[in-house]
mmCIF file of C-alpha atoms and ligand atoms in Angstrom:
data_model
loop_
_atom_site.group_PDB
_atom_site.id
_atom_site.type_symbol
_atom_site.label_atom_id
_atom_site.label_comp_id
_atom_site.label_asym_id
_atom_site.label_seq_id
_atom_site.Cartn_x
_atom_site.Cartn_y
_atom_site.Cartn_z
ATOM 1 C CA UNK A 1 131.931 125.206 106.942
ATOM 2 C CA UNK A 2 132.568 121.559 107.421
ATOM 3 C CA UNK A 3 135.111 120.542 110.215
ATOM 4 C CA UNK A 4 136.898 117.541 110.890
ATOM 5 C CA UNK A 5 135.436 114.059 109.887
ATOM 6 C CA UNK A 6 133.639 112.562 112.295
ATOM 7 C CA UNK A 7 133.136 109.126 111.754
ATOM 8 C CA UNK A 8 132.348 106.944 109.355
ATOM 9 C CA UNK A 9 129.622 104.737 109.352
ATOM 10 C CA UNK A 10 129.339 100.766 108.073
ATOM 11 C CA UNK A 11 126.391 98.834 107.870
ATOM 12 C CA UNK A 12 126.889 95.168 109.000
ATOM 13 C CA UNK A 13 125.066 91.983 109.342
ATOM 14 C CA UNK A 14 126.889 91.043 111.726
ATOM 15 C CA UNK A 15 127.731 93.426 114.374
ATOM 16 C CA UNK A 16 129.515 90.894 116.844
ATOM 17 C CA UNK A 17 131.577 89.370 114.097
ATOM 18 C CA UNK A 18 132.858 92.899 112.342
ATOM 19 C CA UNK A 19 133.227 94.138 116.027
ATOM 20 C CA UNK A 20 135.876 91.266 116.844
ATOM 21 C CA UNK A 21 137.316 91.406 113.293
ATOM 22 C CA UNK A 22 138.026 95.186 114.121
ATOM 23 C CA UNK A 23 139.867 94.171 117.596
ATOM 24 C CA UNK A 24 141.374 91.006 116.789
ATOM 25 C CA UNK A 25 142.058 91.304 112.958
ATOM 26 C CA UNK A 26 142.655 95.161 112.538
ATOM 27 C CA UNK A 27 143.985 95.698 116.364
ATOM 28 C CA UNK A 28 141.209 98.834 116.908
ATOM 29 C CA UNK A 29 139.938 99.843 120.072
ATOM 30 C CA UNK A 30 136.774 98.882 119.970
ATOM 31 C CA UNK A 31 133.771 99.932 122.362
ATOM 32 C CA UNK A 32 130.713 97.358 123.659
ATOM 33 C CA UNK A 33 127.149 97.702 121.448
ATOM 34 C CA UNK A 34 125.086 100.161 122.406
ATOM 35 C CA UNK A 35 121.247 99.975 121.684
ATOM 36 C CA UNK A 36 120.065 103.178 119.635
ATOM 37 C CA UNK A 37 116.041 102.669 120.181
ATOM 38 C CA UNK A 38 115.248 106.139 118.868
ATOM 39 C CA UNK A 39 117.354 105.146 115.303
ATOM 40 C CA UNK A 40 116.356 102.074 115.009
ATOM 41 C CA UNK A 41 120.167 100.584 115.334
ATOM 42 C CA UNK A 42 122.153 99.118 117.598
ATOM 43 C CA UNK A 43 126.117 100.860 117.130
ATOM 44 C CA UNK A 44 129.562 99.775 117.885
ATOM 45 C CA UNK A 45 132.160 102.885 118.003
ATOM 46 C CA UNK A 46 136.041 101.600 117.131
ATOM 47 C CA UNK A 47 138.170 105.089 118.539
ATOM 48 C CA UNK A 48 140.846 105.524 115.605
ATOM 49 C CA UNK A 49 143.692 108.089 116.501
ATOM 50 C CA UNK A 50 141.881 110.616 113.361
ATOM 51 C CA UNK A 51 138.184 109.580 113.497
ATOM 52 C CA UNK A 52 135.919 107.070 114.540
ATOM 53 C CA UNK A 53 134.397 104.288 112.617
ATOM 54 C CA UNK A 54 130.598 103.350 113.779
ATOM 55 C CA UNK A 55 129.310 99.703 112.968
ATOM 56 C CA UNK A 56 125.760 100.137 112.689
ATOM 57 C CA UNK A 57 123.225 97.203 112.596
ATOM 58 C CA UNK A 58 119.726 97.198 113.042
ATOM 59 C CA UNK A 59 117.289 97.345 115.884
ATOM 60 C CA UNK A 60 113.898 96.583 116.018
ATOM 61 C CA UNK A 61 111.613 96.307 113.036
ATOM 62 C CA UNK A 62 110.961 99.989 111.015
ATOM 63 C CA UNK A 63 115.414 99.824 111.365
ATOM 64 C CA UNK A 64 116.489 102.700 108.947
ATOM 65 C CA UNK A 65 119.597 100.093 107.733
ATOM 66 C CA UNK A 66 117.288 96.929 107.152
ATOM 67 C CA UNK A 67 116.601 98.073 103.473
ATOM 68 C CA UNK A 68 120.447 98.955 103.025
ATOM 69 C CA UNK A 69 121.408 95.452 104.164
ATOM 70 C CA UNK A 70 118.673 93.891 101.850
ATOM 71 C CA UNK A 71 120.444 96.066 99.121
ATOM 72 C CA UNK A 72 123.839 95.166 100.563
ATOM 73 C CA UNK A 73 123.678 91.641 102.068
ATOM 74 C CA UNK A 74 127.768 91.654 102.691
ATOM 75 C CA UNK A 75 126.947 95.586 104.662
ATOM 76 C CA UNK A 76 128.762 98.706 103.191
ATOM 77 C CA UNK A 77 129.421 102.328 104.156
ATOM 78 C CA UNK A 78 126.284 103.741 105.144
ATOM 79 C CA UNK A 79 127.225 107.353 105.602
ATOM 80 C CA UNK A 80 129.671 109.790 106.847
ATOM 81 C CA UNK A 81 129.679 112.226 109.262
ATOM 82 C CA UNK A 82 131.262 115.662 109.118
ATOM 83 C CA UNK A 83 131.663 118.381 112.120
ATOM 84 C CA UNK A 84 130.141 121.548 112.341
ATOM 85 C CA UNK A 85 130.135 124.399 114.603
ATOM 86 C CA UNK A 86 126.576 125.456 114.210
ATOM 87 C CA UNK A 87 124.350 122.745 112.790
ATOM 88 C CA UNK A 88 121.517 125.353 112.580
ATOM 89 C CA UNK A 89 123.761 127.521 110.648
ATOM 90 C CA UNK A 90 125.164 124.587 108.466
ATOM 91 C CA UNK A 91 121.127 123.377 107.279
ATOM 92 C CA UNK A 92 120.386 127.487 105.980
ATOM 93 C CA UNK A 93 123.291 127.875 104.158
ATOM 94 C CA UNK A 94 122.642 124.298 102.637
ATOM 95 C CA UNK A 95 119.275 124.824 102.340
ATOM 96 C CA UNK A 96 120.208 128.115 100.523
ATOM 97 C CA UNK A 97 122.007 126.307 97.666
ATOM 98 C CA UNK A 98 119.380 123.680 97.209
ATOM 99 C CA UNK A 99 120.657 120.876 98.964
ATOM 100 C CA UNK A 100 118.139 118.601 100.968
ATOM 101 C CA UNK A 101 117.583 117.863 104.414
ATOM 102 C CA UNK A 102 116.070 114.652 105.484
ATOM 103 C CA UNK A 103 113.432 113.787 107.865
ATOM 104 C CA UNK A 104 111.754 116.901 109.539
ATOM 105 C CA UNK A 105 114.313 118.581 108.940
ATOM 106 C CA UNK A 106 114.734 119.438 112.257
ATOM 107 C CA UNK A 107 118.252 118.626 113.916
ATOM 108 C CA UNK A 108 118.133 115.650 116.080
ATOM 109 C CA UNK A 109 120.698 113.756 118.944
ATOM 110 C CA UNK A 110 122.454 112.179 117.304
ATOM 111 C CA UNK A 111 124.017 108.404 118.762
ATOM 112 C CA UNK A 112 127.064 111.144 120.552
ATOM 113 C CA UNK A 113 124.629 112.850 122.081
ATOM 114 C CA UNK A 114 125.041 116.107 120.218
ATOM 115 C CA UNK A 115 122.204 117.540 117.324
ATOM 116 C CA UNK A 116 122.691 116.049 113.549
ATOM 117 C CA UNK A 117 120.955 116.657 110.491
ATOM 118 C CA UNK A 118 121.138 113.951 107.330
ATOM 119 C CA UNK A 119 121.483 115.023 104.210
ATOM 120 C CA UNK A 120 120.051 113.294 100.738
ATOM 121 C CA UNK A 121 122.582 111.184 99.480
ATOM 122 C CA UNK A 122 121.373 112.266 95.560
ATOM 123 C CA UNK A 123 122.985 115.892 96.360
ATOM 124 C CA UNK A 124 126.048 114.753 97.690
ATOM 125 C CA UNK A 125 127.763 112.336 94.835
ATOM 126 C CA UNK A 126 125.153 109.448 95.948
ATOM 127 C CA UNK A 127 126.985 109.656 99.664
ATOM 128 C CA UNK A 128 124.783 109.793 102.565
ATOM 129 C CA UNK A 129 125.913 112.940 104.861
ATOM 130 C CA UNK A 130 125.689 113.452 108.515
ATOM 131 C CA UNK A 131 126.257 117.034 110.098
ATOM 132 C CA UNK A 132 127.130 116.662 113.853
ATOM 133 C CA UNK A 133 127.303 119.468 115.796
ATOM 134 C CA UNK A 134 130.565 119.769 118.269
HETATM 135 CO CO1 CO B 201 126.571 108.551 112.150
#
């Protein structure tokens, strides 16, 4: 069911610094921030040849990833993100075998533009999921 990998998303608390340590230390291509009102983040996407990594920091003051950077003052992966074909699809069949949905459970747009559903990180090895849609 799941496709390719996505991205993969790290929490930092410092979004300028890890974005320049991507460019200048790791030689990435790395995009500008991008404000993400509606997740409470603010994201920077480095384009690897495979995947994508997302720097995620937070924005504004209810900021899903201001509890994991209390827990995680340094940052740390936050999730990843797999691909499906039919997110709608993807949430029965997990809902099927038990695993949870977070939120409403109602896909939402994702920072791509495209619907995603989280999944608890409890059913997944203690690894916070994404499902994009593509
Ligand atoms: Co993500």
């Amino acid at each position: 069911m799941i496709g390719r990998l996505n991205h993969v998303a790290i929490a930092v608390p410092d979004l300028e610094a890890a974005a320049a340590q991507y460019r200048d230390t790791l030689g990435a291509e790395v995009g500008p921030p991008q404000d993400e009102p509606d997740h409470g983040v603010r994201v920077v996407f480095i384009t690897l040849l495979n995947t994508k990594i997302e720097l995620l920091h937070p924005l504004g003051d209810d900021s899903p990833i201001a509890g994991f950077l209390a827990k995680n003052p340094a940052g740390g992966i936050h999730h990843i993100c797999y691909e499906v074909a039919d997110i709608l699809a993807a949430r029965e069949r997990l809902l099927a075998q038990g695993a949870r949905v977070l939120g409403s459970g109602e896909p939402r747009i994702g920072a791509h533009g495209k619907p995603v559903l989280f999944l608890h990180p409890k059913d997944f090895n203690g690894t916070l999921v994404e499902l994009e849609e593509v």
